[in-house]
PDB file of C-alpha atoms in Angstrom:
ATOM      1  CA  MET A1499     139.375  56.337  -3.288  1.00  0.00           C
ATOM      2  CA  ALA A1500     140.904  53.385  -5.130  1.00  0.00           C
ATOM      3  CA  LEU A1501     144.657  53.044  -5.091  1.00  0.00           C
ATOM      4  CA  ASN A1502     146.326  53.855  -8.382  1.00  0.00           C
ATOM      5  CA  ARG A1503     149.182  51.543  -9.376  1.00  0.00           C
ATOM      6  CA  SER A1504     151.050  54.230 -11.340  1.00  0.00           C
ATOM      7  CA  ASP A1505     150.872  56.655  -8.433  1.00  0.00           C
ATOM      8  CA  LEU A1506     152.002  53.937  -6.026  1.00  0.00           C
ATOM      9  CA  GLY A1507     154.895  53.155  -8.359  1.00  0.00           C
ATOM     10  CA  LEU A1508     155.945  56.811  -8.431  1.00  0.00           C
ATOM     11  CA  LEU A1509     155.699  56.951  -4.617  1.00  0.00           C
ATOM     12  CA  ALA A1510     157.880  53.843  -4.294  1.00  0.00           C
ATOM     13  CA  LEU A1511     160.439  55.164  -6.768  1.00  0.00           C
ATOM     14  CA  ARG A1512     160.533  58.593  -5.124  1.00  0.00           C
ATOM     15  CA  GLY A1513     160.978  56.951  -1.721  1.00  0.00           C
ATOM     16  CA  ALA A1514     163.750  54.603  -2.820  1.00  0.00           C
ATOM     17  CA  VAL A1515     165.786  57.101  -4.836  1.00  0.00           C
ATOM     18  CA  GLY A1516     165.143  59.965  -2.440  1.00  0.00           C
ATOM     19  CA  GLY A1517     166.100  57.794   0.535  1.00  0.00           C
ATOM     20  CA  VAL A1518     169.423  56.827  -1.058  1.00  0.00           C
ATOM     21  CA  LEU A1519     170.148  60.471  -1.853  1.00  0.00           C
ATOM     22  CA  ILE A1520     169.263  61.589   1.677  1.00  0.00           C
ATOM     23  CA  ALA A1521     171.672  58.994   3.092  1.00  0.00           C
ATOM     24  CA  HIS A1522     174.496  60.110   0.807  1.00  0.00           C
ATOM     25  CA  GLY A1523     173.842  63.788   1.481  1.00  0.00           C
ATOM     26  CA  THR A1524     173.815  63.356   5.252  1.00  0.00           C
ATOM     27  CA  GLN A1525     177.129  61.500   5.006  1.00  0.00           C
ATOM     28  CA  LYS A1526     178.585  64.620   3.429  1.00  0.00           C
ATOM     29  CA  LEU A1527     176.875  67.145   5.679  1.00  0.00           C
ATOM     30  CA  PHE A1528     176.880  65.474   9.098  1.00  0.00           C
ATOM     31  CA  GLY A1529     179.145  62.437   8.891  1.00  0.00           C
ATOM     32  CA  TRP A1530     176.190  60.079   9.345  1.00  0.00           C
ATOM     33  CA  PHE A1531     176.345  56.504   8.055  1.00  0.00           C
ATOM     34  CA  GLY A1532     180.144  56.518   8.096  1.00  0.00           C
ATOM     35  CA  GLY A1533     180.532  59.683   6.033  1.00  0.00           C
ATOM     36  CA  GLY A1534     183.227  62.295   6.388  1.00  0.00           C
ATOM     37  CA  GLY A1535     180.984  65.171   7.407  1.00  0.00           C
ATOM     38  CA  LEU A1536     181.465  68.610   5.948  1.00  0.00           C
ATOM     39  CA  ASP A1537     185.179  68.835   6.822  1.00  0.00           C
ATOM     40  CA  GLY A1538     186.039  65.399   5.435  1.00  0.00           C
ATOM     41  CA  THR A1539     183.927  65.976   2.352  1.00  0.00           C
ATOM     42  CA  ALA A1540     185.586  69.353   1.766  1.00  0.00           C
ATOM     43  CA  LYS A1541     189.017  67.683   1.834  1.00  0.00           C
ATOM     44  CA  ALA A1542     187.806  65.053  -0.617  1.00  0.00           C
ATOM     45  CA  MET A1543     186.267  67.710  -2.862  1.00  0.00           C
ATOM     46  CA  GLU A1544     189.557  69.599  -2.930  1.00  0.00           C
ATOM     47  CA  ALA A1545     191.431  66.432  -3.865  1.00  0.00           C
ATOM     48  CA  MET A1546     188.911  65.832  -6.667  1.00  0.00           C
ATOM     49  CA  GLY A1547     189.500  69.340  -8.036  1.00  0.00           C
ATOM     50  CA  PHE A1548     186.365  71.105  -6.796  1.00  0.00           C
ATOM     51  CA  HIS A1549     186.962  74.688  -5.707  1.00  0.00           C
ATOM     52  CA  PRO A1550     186.131  76.221  -3.333  1.00  0.00           C
ATOM     53  CA  PRO A1551     186.090  72.860  -1.539  1.00  0.00           C
ATOM     54  CA  ARG A1552     183.905  73.670   1.482  1.00  0.00           C
ATOM     55  CA  GLN A1553     181.205  75.331  -0.616  1.00  0.00           C
ATOM     56  CA  SER A1554     181.388  72.422  -3.066  1.00  0.00           C
ATOM     57  CA  ALA A1555     180.936  69.942  -0.217  1.00  0.00           C
ATOM     58  CA  LEU A1556     177.990  71.910   1.140  1.00  0.00           C
ATOM     59  CA  ALA A1557     176.388  72.151  -2.303  1.00  0.00           C
ATOM     60  CA  ALA A1558     176.822  68.422  -2.941  1.00  0.00           C
ATOM     61  CA  GLY A1559     175.430  67.487   0.472  1.00  0.00           C
ATOM     62  CA  LEU A1560     172.471  69.842   0.183  1.00  0.00           C
ATOM     63  CA  GLY A1561     171.826  68.779  -3.407  1.00  0.00           C
ATOM     64  CA  GLU A1562     171.680  65.138  -2.405  1.00  0.00           C
ATOM     65  CA  ALA A1563     169.920  65.422   0.962  1.00  0.00           C
ATOM     66  CA  GLY A1564     167.642  68.304  -0.007  1.00  0.00           C
ATOM     67  CA  GLY A1565     166.822  67.028  -3.477  1.00  0.00           C
ATOM     68  CA  GLY A1566     166.257  63.558  -2.050  1.00  0.00           C
ATOM     69  CA  ALA A1567     163.950  64.836   0.698  1.00  0.00           C
ATOM     70  CA  MET A1568     161.952  66.836  -1.830  1.00  0.00           C
ATOM     71  CA  LEU A1569     161.604  63.742  -4.015  1.00  0.00           C
ATOM     72  CA  VAL A1570     160.453  61.605  -1.095  1.00  0.00           C
ATOM     73  CA  ALA A1571     157.837  64.200  -0.175  1.00  0.00           C
ATOM     74  CA  GLY A1572     156.880  64.845  -3.777  1.00  0.00           C
ATOM     75  CA  LEU A1573     157.323  68.562  -3.204  1.00  0.00           C
ATOM     76  CA  ALA A1574     158.347  70.890  -6.033  1.00  0.00           C
ATOM     77  CA  THR A1575     159.142  67.741  -7.957  1.00  0.00           C
ATOM     78  CA  PRO A1576     160.496  69.434 -11.107  1.00  0.00           C
ATOM     79  CA  ALA A1577     162.945  71.447  -8.998  1.00  0.00           C
ATOM     80  CA  ALA A1578     163.847  68.371  -6.929  1.00  0.00           C
ATOM     81  CA  GLY A1579     164.550  66.356 -10.066  1.00  0.00           C
ATOM     82  CA  ALA A1580     166.638  69.185 -11.489  1.00  0.00           C
ATOM     83  CA  VAL A1581     168.676  69.501  -8.293  1.00  0.00           C
ATOM     84  CA  VAL A1582     169.329  65.768  -8.214  1.00  0.00           C
ATOM     85  CA  ALA A1583     170.264  65.619 -11.910  1.00  0.00           C
ATOM     86  CA  GLY A1584     172.616  68.593 -11.585  1.00  0.00           C
ATOM     87  CA  THR A1585     174.255  67.283  -8.432  1.00  0.00           C
ATOM     88  CA  MET A1586     174.807  63.875  -9.981  1.00  0.00           C
ATOM     89  CA  ALA A1587     176.375  65.484 -13.073  1.00  0.00           C
ATOM     90  CA  GLY A1588     179.259  66.532 -10.827  1.00  0.00           C
ATOM     91  CA  ALA A1589     179.579  62.993  -9.488  1.00  0.00           C
ATOM     92  CA  VAL A1590     179.514  61.574 -13.015  1.00  0.00           C
ATOM     93  CA  ALA A1591     182.377  63.901 -13.972  1.00  0.00           C
ATOM     94  CA  VAL A1592     184.465  62.535 -11.099  1.00  0.00           C
ATOM     95  CA  HIS A1593     183.799  58.889 -11.967  1.00  0.00           C
ATOM     96  CA  ALA A1594     183.878  59.177 -15.792  1.00  0.00           C
ATOM     97  CA  PRO A1595     187.624  58.492 -16.185  1.00  0.00           C
ATOM     98  CA  ALA A1596     187.061  55.030 -14.666  1.00  0.00           C
ATOM     99  CA  GLY A1597     184.537  54.085 -17.347  1.00  0.00           C
ATOM    100  CA  PHE A1598     180.884  53.175 -17.039  1.00  0.00           C
ATOM    101  CA  PHE A1599     180.573  50.315 -14.544  1.00  0.00           C
ATOM    102  CA  ALA A1600     180.467  51.064 -10.820  1.00  0.00           C
ATOM    103  CA  MET A1601     182.414  47.896 -10.074  1.00  0.00           C
ATOM    104  CA  GLY A1602     185.490  49.554 -11.570  1.00  0.00           C
ATOM    105  CA  GLY A1603     184.787  52.957  -9.995  1.00  0.00           C
ATOM    106  CA  GLY A1604     182.811  54.195 -12.990  1.00  0.00           C
ATOM    107  CA  TYR A1605     179.897  56.567 -13.299  1.00  0.00           C
ATOM    108  CA  GLU A1606     177.067  54.015 -13.599  1.00  0.00           C
ATOM    109  CA  TYR A1607     175.550  54.672 -10.148  1.00  0.00           C
ATOM    110  CA  PRO A1608     175.526  58.497 -10.094  1.00  0.00           C
ATOM    111  CA  ALA A1609     174.309  58.503 -13.704  1.00  0.00           C
ATOM    112  CA  PHE A1610     171.432  56.224 -12.717  1.00  0.00           C
ATOM    113  CA  LEU A1611     170.494  58.428  -9.757  1.00  0.00           C
ATOM    114  CA  GLY A1612     170.700  61.575 -11.889  1.00  0.00           C
ATOM    115  CA  ALA A1613     168.639  60.055 -14.700  1.00  0.00           C
ATOM    116  CA  THR A1614     166.032  58.878 -12.215  1.00  0.00           C
ATOM    117  CA  GLY A1615     165.849  62.361 -10.671  1.00  0.00           C
ATOM    118  CA  LEU A1616     165.462  63.808 -14.150  1.00  0.00           C
ATOM    119  CA  ALA A1617     162.708  61.320 -15.034  1.00  0.00           C
ATOM    120  CA  LEU A1618     160.800  61.984 -11.805  1.00  0.00           C
ATOM    121  CA  GLY A1619     161.094  65.726 -12.337  1.00  0.00           C
ATOM    122  CA  LEU A1620     159.650  65.348 -15.822  1.00  0.00           C
ATOM    123  CA  ALA A1621     156.968  62.762 -14.968  1.00  0.00           C
ATOM    124  CA  GLY A1622     155.781  64.478 -11.820  1.00  0.00           C
ATOM    125  CA  PRO A1623     155.223  63.033  -8.374  1.00  0.00           C
ATOM    126  CA  GLY A1624     151.871  61.342  -8.821  1.00  0.00           C
ATOM    127  CA  ARG A1625     148.809  61.576  -6.626  1.00  0.00           C
ATOM    128  CA  TYR A1626     150.504  60.534  -3.376  1.00  0.00           C
ATOM    129  CA  SER A1627     152.601  63.656  -2.890  1.00  0.00           C
ATOM    130  CA  LEU A1628     152.720  67.084  -1.324  1.00  0.00           C
ATOM    131  CA  ASP A1629     152.563  68.567  -4.810  1.00  0.00           C
ATOM    132  CA  HIS A1630     149.158  66.910  -5.284  1.00  0.00           C
ATOM    133  CA  LEU A1631     147.986  68.114  -1.849  1.00  0.00           C
ATOM    134  CA  THR A1632     148.950  71.716  -2.686  1.00  0.00           C
ATOM    135  CA  GLY A1633     147.138  71.651  -6.011  1.00  0.00           C
ATOM    136  CA  HIS A1634     150.484  71.407  -7.830  1.00  0.00           C
ATOM    137  CA  ALA A1635     151.397  74.954  -6.844  1.00  0.00           C
ATOM    138  CA  PHE A1636     155.107  74.020  -7.003  1.00  0.00           C
ATOM    139  CA  ASN A1637     154.767  71.535  -9.854  1.00  0.00           C
ATOM    140  CA  GLN A1638     154.259  73.829 -12.824  1.00  0.00           C
ATOM    141  CA  PRO A1639     155.731  73.268 -16.301  1.00  0.00           C
ATOM    142  CA  TRP A1640     157.427  76.688 -16.315  1.00  0.00           C
ATOM    143  CA  ALA A1641     159.018  75.926 -12.941  1.00  0.00           C
ATOM    144  CA  GLY A1642     160.369  72.672 -14.312  1.00  0.00           C
ATOM    145  CA  LEU A1643     161.870  74.343 -17.368  1.00  0.00           C
ATOM    146  CA  LEU A1644     163.439  77.051 -15.241  1.00  0.00           C
ATOM    147  CA  ALA A1645     164.774  74.548 -12.691  1.00  0.00           C
ATOM    148  CA  PHE A1646     166.287  72.258 -15.315  1.00  0.00           C
ATOM    149  CA  ALA A1647     167.863  75.181 -17.194  1.00  0.00           C
ATOM    150  CA  ALA A1648     169.383  76.548 -13.982  1.00  0.00           C
ATOM    151  CA  SER A1649     170.579  73.096 -12.927  1.00  0.00           C
ATOM    152  CA  ALA A1650     172.153  72.376 -16.316  1.00  0.00           C
ATOM    153  CA  ALA A1651     173.921  75.750 -16.339  1.00  0.00           C
ATOM    154  CA  SER A1652     175.165  75.259 -12.770  1.00  0.00           C
ATOM    155  CA  ALA A1653     176.370  71.722 -13.437  1.00  0.00           C
ATOM    156  CA  TYR A1654     178.173  72.885 -16.571  1.00  0.00           C
ATOM    157  CA  GLY A1655     179.872  75.664 -14.606  1.00  0.00           C
ATOM    158  CA  VAL A1656     180.941  73.381 -11.762  1.00  0.00           C
ATOM    159  CA  VAL A1657     182.258  70.659 -14.047  1.00  0.00           C
ATOM    160  CA  SER A1658     184.077  73.188 -16.266  1.00  0.00           C
ATOM    161  CA  ARG A1659     185.661  74.880 -13.244  1.00  0.00           C
ATOM    162  CA  ARG A1660     186.783  71.467 -11.966  1.00  0.00           C
ATOM    163  CA  ARG A1661     188.305  70.539 -15.329  1.00  0.00           C
ATOM    164  CA  HIS A1662     190.171  73.838 -15.397  1.00  0.00           C
ATOM    165  CA  ALA A1663     191.481  73.309 -11.847  1.00  0.00           C
ATOM    166  CA  LEU A1664     192.631  69.782 -12.714  1.00  0.00           C
ATOM    167  CA  ARG A1665     194.357  71.034 -15.865  1.00  0.00           C
ATOM    168  CA  LEU A1666     196.207  73.693 -13.861  1.00  0.00           C
ATOM    169  CA  ALA A1667     197.256  71.117 -11.263  1.00  0.00           C
ATOM    170  CA  GLU A1668     198.618  68.844 -14.008  1.00  0.00           C
ATOM    171  CA  GLU A1669     200.576  71.731 -15.526  1.00  0.00           C
ATOM    172  CA  ARG A1670     202.037  72.663 -12.114  1.00  0.00           C
ATOM    173  CA  ALA A1671     203.023  69.045 -11.508  1.00  0.00           C
ATOM    174  CA  ALA A1672     204.733  68.879 -14.917  1.00  0.00           C
ATOM    175  CA  VAL A1673     206.672  72.095 -14.219  1.00  0.00           C
ATOM    176  CA  GLU A1674     207.724  70.799 -10.790  1.00  0.00           C
ATOM    177  CA  ALA A1675     208.846  67.496 -12.305  1.00  0.00           C
ATOM    178  CA  GLU A1676     210.917  69.331 -14.927  1.00  0.00           C
ATOM    179  CA  THR A1677     212.425  71.548 -12.233  1.00  0.00           C
ATOM    180  CA  GLN A1678     213.374  68.540 -10.097  1.00  0.00           C
ATOM    181  CA  GLU A1679     214.880  66.739 -13.100  1.00  0.00           C
ATOM    182  CA  GLY A1680     216.867  69.840 -14.000  1.00  0.00           C
ATOM    183  CA  ALA A1681     218.117  70.216 -10.430  1.00  0.00           C
ATOM    184  CA  GLY A1682     219.510  66.666 -10.480  1.00  0.00           C
ATOM    185  CA  LEU A1683     221.601  67.346 -13.595  1.00  0.00           C
ATOM    186  CA  SER A1684     223.688  70.207 -12.250  1.00  0.00           C
TER     187      SER A1684
END
């Protein structure tokens, strides 16, 4: 069997992107590679407005590590791409206020990872994958549509819930500030 350049390219891309995602996910889940682990990530998620924080940390870690591992293996690639794209949508929402470029804390990097997951989910894993070995049993067009629809709906719900929580926190802070100002006048 002759090696196919396109399939090798997909394998390399899946390995690189999936490997990065696995590393980030295991930081969140286990504290590997200098990460905060589940407890530290839950505290960070709470500070970023994600509620409930522990479940949000677990979902982010599993989305990154699990989606990344599935991409590396080329297993259920449409679902893996959908998971990665949805997980990165939450990260984009966190970084969006800082603008586009990562250098200034912007959303460039998570957007790139999410778009790459999306592209791999749409393109498929190529010949060098578990999907190919299983006769593409988990790489069906209907599964991809379902996975991307579910991921988009979930990401929308998570981001909307976060925006609502942040709005409530801002309103509480404004009320507290007014109360403290009023207390100083009496």
